[in-house]
mmCIF file of C-alpha atoms in Angstrom:
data_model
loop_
_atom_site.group_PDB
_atom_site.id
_atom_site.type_symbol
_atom_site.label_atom_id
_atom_site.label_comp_id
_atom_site.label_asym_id
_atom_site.label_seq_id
_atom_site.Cartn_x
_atom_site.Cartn_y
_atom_site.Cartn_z
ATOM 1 C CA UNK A 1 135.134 2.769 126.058
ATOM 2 C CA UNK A 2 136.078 0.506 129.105
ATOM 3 C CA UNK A 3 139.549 -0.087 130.057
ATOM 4 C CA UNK A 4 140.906 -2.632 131.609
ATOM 5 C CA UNK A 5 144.223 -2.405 134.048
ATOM 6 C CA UNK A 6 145.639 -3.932 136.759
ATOM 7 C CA UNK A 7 144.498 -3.764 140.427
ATOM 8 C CA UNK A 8 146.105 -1.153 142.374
ATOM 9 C CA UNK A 9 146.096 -0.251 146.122
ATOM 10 C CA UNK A 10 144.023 2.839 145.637
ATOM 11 C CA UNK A 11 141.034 0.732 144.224
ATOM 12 C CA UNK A 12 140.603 -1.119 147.743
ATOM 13 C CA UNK A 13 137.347 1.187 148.456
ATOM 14 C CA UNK A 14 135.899 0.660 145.124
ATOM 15 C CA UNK A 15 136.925 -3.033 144.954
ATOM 16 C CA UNK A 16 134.871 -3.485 148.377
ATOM 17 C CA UNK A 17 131.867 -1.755 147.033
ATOM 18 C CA UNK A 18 131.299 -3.700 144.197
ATOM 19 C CA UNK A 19 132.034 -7.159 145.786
ATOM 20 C CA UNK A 20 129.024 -5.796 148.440
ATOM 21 C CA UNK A 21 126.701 -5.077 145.534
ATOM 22 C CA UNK A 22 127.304 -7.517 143.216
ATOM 23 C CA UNK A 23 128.407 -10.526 145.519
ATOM 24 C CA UNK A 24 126.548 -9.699 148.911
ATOM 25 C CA UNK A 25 129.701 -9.997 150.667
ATOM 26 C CA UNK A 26 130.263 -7.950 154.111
ATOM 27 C CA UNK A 27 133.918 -6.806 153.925
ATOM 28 C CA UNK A 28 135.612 -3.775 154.718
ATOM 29 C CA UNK A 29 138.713 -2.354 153.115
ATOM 30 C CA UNK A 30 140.794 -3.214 156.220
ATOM 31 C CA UNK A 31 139.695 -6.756 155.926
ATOM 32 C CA UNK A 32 140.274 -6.878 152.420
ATOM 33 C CA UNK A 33 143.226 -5.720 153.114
ATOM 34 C CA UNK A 34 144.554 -8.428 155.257
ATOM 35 C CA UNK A 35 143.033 -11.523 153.234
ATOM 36 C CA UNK A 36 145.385 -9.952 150.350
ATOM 37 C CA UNK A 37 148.057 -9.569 152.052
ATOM 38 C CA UNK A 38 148.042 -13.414 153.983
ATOM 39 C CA UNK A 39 148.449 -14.405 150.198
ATOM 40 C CA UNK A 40 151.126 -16.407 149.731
ATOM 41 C CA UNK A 41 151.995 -15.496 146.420
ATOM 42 C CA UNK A 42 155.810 -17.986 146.649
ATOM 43 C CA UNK A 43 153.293 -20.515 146.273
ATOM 44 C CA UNK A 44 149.933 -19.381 144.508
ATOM 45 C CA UNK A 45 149.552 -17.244 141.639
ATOM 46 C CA UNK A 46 146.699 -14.440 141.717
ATOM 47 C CA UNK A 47 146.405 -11.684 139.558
ATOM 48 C CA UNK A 48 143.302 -8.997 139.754
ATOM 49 C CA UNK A 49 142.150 -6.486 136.953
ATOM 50 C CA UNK A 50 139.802 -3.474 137.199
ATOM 51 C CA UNK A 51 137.483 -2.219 134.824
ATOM 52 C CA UNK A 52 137.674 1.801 134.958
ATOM 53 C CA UNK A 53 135.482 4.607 133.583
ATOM 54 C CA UNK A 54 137.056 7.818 131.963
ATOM 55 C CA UNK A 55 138.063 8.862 135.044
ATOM 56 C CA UNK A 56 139.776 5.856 136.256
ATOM 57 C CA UNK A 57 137.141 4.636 138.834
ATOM 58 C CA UNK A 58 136.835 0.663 138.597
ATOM 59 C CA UNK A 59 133.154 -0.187 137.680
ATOM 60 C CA UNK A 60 133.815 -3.593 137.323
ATOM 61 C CA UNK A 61 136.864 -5.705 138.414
ATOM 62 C CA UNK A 62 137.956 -10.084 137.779
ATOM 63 C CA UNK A 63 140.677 -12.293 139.116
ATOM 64 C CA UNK A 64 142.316 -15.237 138.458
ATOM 65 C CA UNK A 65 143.825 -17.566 141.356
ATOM 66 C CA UNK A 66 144.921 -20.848 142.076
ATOM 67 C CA UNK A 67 142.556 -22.191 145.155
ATOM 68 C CA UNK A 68 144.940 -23.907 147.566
ATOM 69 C CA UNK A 69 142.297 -26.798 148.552
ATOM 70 C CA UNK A 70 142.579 -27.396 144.555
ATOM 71 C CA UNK A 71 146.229 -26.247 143.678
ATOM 72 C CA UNK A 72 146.772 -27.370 139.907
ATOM 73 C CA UNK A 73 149.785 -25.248 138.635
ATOM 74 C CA UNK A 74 147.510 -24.691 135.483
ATOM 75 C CA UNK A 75 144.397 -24.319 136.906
ATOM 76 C CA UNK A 76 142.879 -21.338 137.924
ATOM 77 C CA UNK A 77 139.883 -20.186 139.892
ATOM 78 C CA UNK A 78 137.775 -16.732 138.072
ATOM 79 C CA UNK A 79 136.515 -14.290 139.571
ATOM 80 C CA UNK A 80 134.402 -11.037 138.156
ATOM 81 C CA UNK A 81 132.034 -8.812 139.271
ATOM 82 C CA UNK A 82 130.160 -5.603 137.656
ATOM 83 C CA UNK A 83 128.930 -3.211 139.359
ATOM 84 C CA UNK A 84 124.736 -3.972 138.808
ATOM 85 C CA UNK A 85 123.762 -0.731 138.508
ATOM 86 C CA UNK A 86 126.231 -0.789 135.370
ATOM 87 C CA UNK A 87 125.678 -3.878 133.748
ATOM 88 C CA UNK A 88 125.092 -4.862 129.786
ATOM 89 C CA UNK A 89 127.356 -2.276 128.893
ATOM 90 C CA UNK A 90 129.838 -4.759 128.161
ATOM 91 C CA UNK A 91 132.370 -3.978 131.443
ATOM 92 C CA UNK A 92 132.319 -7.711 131.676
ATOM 93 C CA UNK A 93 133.200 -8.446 128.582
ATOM 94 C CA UNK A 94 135.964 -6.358 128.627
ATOM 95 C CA UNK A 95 136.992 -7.739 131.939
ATOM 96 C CA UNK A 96 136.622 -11.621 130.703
ATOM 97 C CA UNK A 97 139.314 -10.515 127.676
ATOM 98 C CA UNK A 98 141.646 -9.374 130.120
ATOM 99 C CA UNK A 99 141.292 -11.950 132.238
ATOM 100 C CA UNK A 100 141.837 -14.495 129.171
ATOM 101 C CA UNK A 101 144.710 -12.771 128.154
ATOM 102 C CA UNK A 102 146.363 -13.683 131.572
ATOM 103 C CA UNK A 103 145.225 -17.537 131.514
ATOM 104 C CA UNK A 104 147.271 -17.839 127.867
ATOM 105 C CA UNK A 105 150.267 -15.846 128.760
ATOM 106 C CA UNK A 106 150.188 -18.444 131.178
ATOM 107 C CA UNK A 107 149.575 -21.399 129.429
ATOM 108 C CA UNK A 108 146.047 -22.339 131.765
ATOM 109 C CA UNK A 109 144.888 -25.729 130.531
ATOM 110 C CA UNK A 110 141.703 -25.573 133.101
ATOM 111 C CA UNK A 111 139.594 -21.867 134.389
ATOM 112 C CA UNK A 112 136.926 -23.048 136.405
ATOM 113 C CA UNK A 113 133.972 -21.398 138.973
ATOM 114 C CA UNK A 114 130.643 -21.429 140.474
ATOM 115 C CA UNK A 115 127.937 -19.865 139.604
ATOM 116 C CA UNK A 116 123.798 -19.845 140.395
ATOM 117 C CA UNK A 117 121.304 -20.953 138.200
ATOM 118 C CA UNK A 118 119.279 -18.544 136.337
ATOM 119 C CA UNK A 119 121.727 -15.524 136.747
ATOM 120 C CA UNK A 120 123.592 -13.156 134.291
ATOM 121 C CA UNK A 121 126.707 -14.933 135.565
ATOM 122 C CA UNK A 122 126.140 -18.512 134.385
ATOM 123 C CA UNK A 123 124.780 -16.932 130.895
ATOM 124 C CA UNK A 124 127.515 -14.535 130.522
ATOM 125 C CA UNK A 125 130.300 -17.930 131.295
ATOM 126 C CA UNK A 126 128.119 -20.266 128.898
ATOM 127 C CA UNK A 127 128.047 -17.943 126.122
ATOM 128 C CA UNK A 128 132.087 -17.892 126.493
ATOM 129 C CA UNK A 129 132.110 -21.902 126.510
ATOM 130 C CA UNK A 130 132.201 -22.656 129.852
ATOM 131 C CA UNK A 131 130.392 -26.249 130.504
ATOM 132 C CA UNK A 132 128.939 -27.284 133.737
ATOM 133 C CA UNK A 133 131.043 -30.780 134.754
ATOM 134 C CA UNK A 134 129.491 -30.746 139.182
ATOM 135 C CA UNK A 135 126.657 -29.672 140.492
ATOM 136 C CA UNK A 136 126.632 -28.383 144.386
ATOM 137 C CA UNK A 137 123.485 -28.851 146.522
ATOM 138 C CA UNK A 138 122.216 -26.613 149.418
ATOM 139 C CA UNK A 139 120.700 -28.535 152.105
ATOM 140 C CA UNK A 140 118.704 -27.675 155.402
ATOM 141 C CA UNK A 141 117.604 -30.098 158.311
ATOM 142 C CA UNK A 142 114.994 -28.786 160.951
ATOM 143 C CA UNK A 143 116.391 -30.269 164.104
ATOM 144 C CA UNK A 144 113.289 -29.792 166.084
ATOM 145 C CA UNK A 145 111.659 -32.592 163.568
ATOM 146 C CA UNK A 146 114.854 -34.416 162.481
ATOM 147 C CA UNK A 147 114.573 -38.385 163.722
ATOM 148 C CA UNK A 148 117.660 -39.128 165.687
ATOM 149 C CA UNK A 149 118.375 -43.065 165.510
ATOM 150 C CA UNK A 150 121.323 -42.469 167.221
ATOM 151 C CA UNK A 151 121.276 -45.721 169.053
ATOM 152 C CA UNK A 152 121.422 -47.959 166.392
ATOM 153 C CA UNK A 153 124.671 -46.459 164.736
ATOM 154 C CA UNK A 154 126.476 -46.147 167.593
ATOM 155 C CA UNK A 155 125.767 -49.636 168.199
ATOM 156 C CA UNK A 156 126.852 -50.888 164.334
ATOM 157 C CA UNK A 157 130.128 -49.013 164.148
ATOM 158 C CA UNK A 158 131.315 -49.560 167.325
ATOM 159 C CA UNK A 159 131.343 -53.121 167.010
ATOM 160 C CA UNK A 160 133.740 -52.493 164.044
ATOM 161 C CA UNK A 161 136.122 -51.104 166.654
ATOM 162 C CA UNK A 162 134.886 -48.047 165.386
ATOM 163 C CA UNK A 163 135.832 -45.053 169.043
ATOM 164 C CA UNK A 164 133.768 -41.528 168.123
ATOM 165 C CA UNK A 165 135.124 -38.297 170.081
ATOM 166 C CA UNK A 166 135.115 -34.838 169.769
ATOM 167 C CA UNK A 167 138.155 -32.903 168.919
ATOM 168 C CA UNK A 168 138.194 -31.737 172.746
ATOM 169 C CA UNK A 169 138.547 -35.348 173.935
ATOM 170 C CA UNK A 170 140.748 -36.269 171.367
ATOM 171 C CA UNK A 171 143.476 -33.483 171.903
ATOM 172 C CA UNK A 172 143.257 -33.717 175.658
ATOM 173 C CA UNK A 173 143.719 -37.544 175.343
ATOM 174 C CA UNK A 174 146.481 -37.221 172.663
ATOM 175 C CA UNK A 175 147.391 -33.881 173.459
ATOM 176 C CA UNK A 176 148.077 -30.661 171.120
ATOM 177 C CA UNK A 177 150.255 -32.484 168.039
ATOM 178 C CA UNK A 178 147.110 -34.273 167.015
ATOM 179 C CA UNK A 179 145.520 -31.169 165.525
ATOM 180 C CA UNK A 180 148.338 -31.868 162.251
ATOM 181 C CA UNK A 181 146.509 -35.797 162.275
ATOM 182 C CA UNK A 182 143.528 -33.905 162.145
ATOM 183 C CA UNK A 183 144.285 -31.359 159.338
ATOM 184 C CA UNK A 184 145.589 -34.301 157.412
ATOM 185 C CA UNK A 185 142.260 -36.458 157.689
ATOM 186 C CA UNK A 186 140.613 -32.420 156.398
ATOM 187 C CA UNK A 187 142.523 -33.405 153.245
ATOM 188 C CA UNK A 188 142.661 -37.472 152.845
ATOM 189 C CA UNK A 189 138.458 -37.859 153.902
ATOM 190 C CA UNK A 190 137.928 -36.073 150.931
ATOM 191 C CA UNK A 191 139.686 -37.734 148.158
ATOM 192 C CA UNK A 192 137.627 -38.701 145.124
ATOM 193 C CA UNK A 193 134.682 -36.253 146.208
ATOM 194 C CA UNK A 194 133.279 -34.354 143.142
ATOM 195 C CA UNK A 195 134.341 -31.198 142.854
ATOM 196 C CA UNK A 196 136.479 -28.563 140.565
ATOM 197 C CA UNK A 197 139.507 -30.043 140.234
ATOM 198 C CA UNK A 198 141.007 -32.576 142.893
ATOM 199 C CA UNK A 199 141.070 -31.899 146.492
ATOM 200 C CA UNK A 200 144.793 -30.847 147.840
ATOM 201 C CA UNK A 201 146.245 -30.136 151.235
ATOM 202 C CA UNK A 202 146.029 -26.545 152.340
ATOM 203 C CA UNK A 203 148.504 -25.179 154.154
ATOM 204 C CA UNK A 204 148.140 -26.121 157.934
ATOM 205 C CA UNK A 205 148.397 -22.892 159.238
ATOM 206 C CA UNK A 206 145.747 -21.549 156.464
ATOM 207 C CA UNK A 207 143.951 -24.234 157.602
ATOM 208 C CA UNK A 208 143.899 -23.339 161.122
ATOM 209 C CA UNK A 209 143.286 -19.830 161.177
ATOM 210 C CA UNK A 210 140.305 -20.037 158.464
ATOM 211 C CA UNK A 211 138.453 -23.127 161.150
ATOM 212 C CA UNK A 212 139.178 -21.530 164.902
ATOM 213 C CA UNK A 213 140.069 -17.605 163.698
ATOM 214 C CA UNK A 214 137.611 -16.863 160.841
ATOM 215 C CA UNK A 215 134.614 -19.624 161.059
ATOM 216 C CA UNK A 216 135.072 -19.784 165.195
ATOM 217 C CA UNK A 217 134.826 -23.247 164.682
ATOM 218 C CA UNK A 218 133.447 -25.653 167.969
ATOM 219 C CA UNK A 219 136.202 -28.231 169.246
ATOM 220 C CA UNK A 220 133.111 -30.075 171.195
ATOM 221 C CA UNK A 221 130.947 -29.866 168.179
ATOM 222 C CA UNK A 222 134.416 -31.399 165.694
ATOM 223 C CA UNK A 223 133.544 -35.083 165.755
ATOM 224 C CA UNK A 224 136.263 -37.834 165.003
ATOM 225 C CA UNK A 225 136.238 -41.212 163.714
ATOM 226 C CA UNK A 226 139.245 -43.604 164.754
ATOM 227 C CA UNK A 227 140.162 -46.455 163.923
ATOM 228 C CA UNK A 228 142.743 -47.988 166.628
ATOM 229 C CA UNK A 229 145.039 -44.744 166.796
ATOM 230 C CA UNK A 230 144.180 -43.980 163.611
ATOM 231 C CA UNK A 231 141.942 -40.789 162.337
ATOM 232 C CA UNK A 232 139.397 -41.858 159.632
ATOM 233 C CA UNK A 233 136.814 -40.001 159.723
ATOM 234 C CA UNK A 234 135.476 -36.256 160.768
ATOM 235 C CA UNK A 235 132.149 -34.271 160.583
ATOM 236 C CA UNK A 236 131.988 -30.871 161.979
ATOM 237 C CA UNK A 237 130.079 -27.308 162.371
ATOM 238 C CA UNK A 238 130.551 -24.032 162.724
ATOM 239 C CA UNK A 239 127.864 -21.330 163.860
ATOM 240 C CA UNK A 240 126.363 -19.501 160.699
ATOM 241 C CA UNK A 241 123.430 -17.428 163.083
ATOM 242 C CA UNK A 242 122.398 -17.354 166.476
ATOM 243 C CA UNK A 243 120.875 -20.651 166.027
ATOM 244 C CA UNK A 244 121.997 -22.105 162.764
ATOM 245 C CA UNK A 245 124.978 -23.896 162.155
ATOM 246 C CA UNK A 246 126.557 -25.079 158.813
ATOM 247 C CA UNK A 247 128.599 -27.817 158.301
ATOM 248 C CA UNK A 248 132.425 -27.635 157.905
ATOM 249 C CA UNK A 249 132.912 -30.668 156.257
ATOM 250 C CA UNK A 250 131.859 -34.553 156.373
ATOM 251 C CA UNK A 251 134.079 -37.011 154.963
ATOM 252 C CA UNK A 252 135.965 -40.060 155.633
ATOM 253 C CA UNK A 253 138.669 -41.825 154.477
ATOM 254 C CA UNK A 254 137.972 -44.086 151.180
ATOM 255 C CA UNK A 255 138.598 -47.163 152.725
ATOM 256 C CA UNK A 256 136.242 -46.844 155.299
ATOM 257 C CA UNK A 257 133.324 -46.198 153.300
ATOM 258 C CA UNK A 258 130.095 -47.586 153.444
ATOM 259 C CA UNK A 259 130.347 -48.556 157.164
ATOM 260 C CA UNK A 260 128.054 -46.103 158.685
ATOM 261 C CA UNK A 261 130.405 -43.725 159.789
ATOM 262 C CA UNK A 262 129.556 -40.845 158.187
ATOM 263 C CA UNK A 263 126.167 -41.646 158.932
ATOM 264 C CA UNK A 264 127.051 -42.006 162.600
ATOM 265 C CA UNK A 265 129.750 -38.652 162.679
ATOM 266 C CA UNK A 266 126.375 -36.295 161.367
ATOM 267 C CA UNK A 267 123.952 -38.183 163.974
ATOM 268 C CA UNK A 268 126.085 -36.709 166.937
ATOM 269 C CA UNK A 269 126.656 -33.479 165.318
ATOM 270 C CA UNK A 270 122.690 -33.341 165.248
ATOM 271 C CA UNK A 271 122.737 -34.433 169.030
ATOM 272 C CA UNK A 272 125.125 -31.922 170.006
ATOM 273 C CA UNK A 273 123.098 -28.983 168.087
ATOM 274 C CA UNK A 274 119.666 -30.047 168.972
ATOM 275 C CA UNK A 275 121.119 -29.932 173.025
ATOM 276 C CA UNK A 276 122.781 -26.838 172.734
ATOM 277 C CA UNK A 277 119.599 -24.807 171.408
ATOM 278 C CA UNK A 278 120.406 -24.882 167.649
ATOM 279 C CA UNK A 279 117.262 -24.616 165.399
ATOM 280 C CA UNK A 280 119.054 -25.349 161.690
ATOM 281 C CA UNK A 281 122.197 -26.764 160.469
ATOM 282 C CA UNK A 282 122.698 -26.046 156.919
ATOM 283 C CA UNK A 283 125.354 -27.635 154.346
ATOM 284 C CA UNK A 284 126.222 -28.039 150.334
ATOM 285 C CA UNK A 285 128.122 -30.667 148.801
ATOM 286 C CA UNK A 286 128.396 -32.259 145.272
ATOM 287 C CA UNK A 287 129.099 -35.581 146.567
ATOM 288 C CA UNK A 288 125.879 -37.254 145.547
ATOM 289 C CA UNK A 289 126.563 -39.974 148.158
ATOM 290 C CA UNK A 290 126.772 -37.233 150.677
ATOM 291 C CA UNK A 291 123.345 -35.460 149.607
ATOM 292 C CA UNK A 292 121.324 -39.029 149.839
ATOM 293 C CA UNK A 293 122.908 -39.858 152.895
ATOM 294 C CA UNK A 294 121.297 -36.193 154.294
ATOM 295 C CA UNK A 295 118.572 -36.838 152.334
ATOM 296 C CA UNK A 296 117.599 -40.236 154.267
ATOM 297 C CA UNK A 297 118.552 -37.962 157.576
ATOM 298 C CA UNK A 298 115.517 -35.366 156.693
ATOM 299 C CA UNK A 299 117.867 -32.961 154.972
ATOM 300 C CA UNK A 300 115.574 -30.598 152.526
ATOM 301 C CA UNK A 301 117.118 -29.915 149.156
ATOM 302 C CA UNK A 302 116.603 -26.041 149.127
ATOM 303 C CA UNK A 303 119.199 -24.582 146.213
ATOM 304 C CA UNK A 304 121.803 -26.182 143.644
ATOM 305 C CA UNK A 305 124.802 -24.302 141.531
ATOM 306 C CA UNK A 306 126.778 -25.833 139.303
ATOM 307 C CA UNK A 307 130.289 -25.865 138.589
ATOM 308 C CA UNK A 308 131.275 -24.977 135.617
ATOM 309 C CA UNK A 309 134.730 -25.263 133.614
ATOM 310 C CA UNK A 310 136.147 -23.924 130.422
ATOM 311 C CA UNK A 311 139.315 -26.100 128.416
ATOM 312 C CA UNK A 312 141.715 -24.242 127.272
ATOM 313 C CA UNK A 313 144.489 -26.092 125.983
#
């Protein structure tokens, strides 16, 4: 019979094994390591089970967490993972049980995740009650075919007083205190944008390290939208291959909507990749705005996932 216990440190090398079979994630136990321990648990709650065989060795393991980009005190975020060469033996199961015996000792009123269609994951989740309330889109633009009317945007938002610059410019004009404006605008461009649960401010310097330290993101390639002195708008990249990028994020602030500024932010990101050798740039978004607008800029729908939540009080 499967057990079910807490996480301890001496699981670390079977905890990275199963999240690289059953997730395709590349991680080592030092780097698992470290992500754990930046965890500020003062302000988030996470708790992780295992699921052990008779001799203790976790087969299967799950986690609930509060997502800082989405912090709702009574929200949480699953995770769970079997190891595939184990599955349908009802590890899972007994994982999800644990799991929901955390969420009610803790009075969860939302748990909430992703998953891919067609997979054992979204059945397993839909057979608990878990009902799909966003749906995500992949999308992929071929840069050597994408049009680039480029001219024609520039020319329409600037005449709303509209200046476009590139982080680089902007922090050398403004100097280094603007990068708070510009972690701010992360947050604020993003308001009302469909997703699980509402978009919060992440901690600046979480914010920081995961854009420059972890995605290496491109300060000539982070494009800004300003209004006056003011930041209201932002569309960036980071590099996902030798010569793909993905997008960081799109978004501008709600009253400045519908004025061609996202439109005009993603044109120059395209300009920027298609003259510095980039072949792809890749993104997903449940904004449905969002995916027409890449739609209309020869953006290829290529996956979808939805979001799924389950009520619980």
């Amino acid at each position: 019979m499967t057990r079910v216990r807490l996480f301890a440190d001496r699981d670390y090398p079977a905890y990275v094994r199963i999240k690289r079979l059953a997730e395709q994630r590349d991680i080592s136990v030092a780097e698992a390591r470290e992500q754990d321990g930046r965890w500020d648990h003062s302000r988030y709650e996470r708790v992780r089970v295992v699921a052990v065989d008779e001799e203790d060795a976790p087969v299967g393991y799950g986690e609930i967490y509060h997502e800082p980009s989405r912090f709702d005190p009574r929200r949480y975020f699953i995770r769970l993972a079997v190891d595939p060469r184990l599955r349908r033996r009802g590890i899972g199961a007994a994982l999800w049980t644990g799991l929901r015996a955390e969420l009610d000792e803790r009075s969860a009123k939302v748990a909430c995740l992703w998953a891919d269609d067609g997979t054992a994951c979204r059945e397993f989740i839909v057979e608990r009650g878990f009902v799909e309330v966003v749906r995500s889109f992949e999308q992929v633009l071929g840069l050597a075919r994408a049009q680039q009317p480029i001219a024609a945007a520039e020319k329409a938002v600037t005449a709303q007083g509209i200046r476009i610059e590139t982080m680089s410019e902007l922090l050398a004009r403004r100097g280094r205190d603007t990068l708070a404006l510009i972690h701010e605008l992360y947050t604020s461009s993003r308001a009302g944008q469909p997703t699980l649960g509402a978009v919060t401010a992440r901690p600046f310097e979480d914010w920081r390290r995961e854009v420059f330290d972890e995605l290496h993101g491109l300060p000539d390639a982070y494009f800004l939208a300003s209004d006056d002195d003011r930041l209201v708008g932002c569309s960036a990249v980071h590099a996902a291959g030798e010569d793909v990028l993905r997008i960081l994020i799109t978004g501008v602030l709600p009253e400045h909507r519908r004025r061609g500024i996202a439109r005009l932010l993603k044109l120059r990101v395209h300009a920027w990749a298609r003259a510095n050798g980039y072949r792809e740039i890749h993104t997903n978004t449940a904004n449905p705005a969002v995916v027409a607008l890449n739609t209309a800029l020869g953006y290829a729908i290529v996956a979808s996932w939805g979001g799924y939540e389950l009520a619980i009080r």
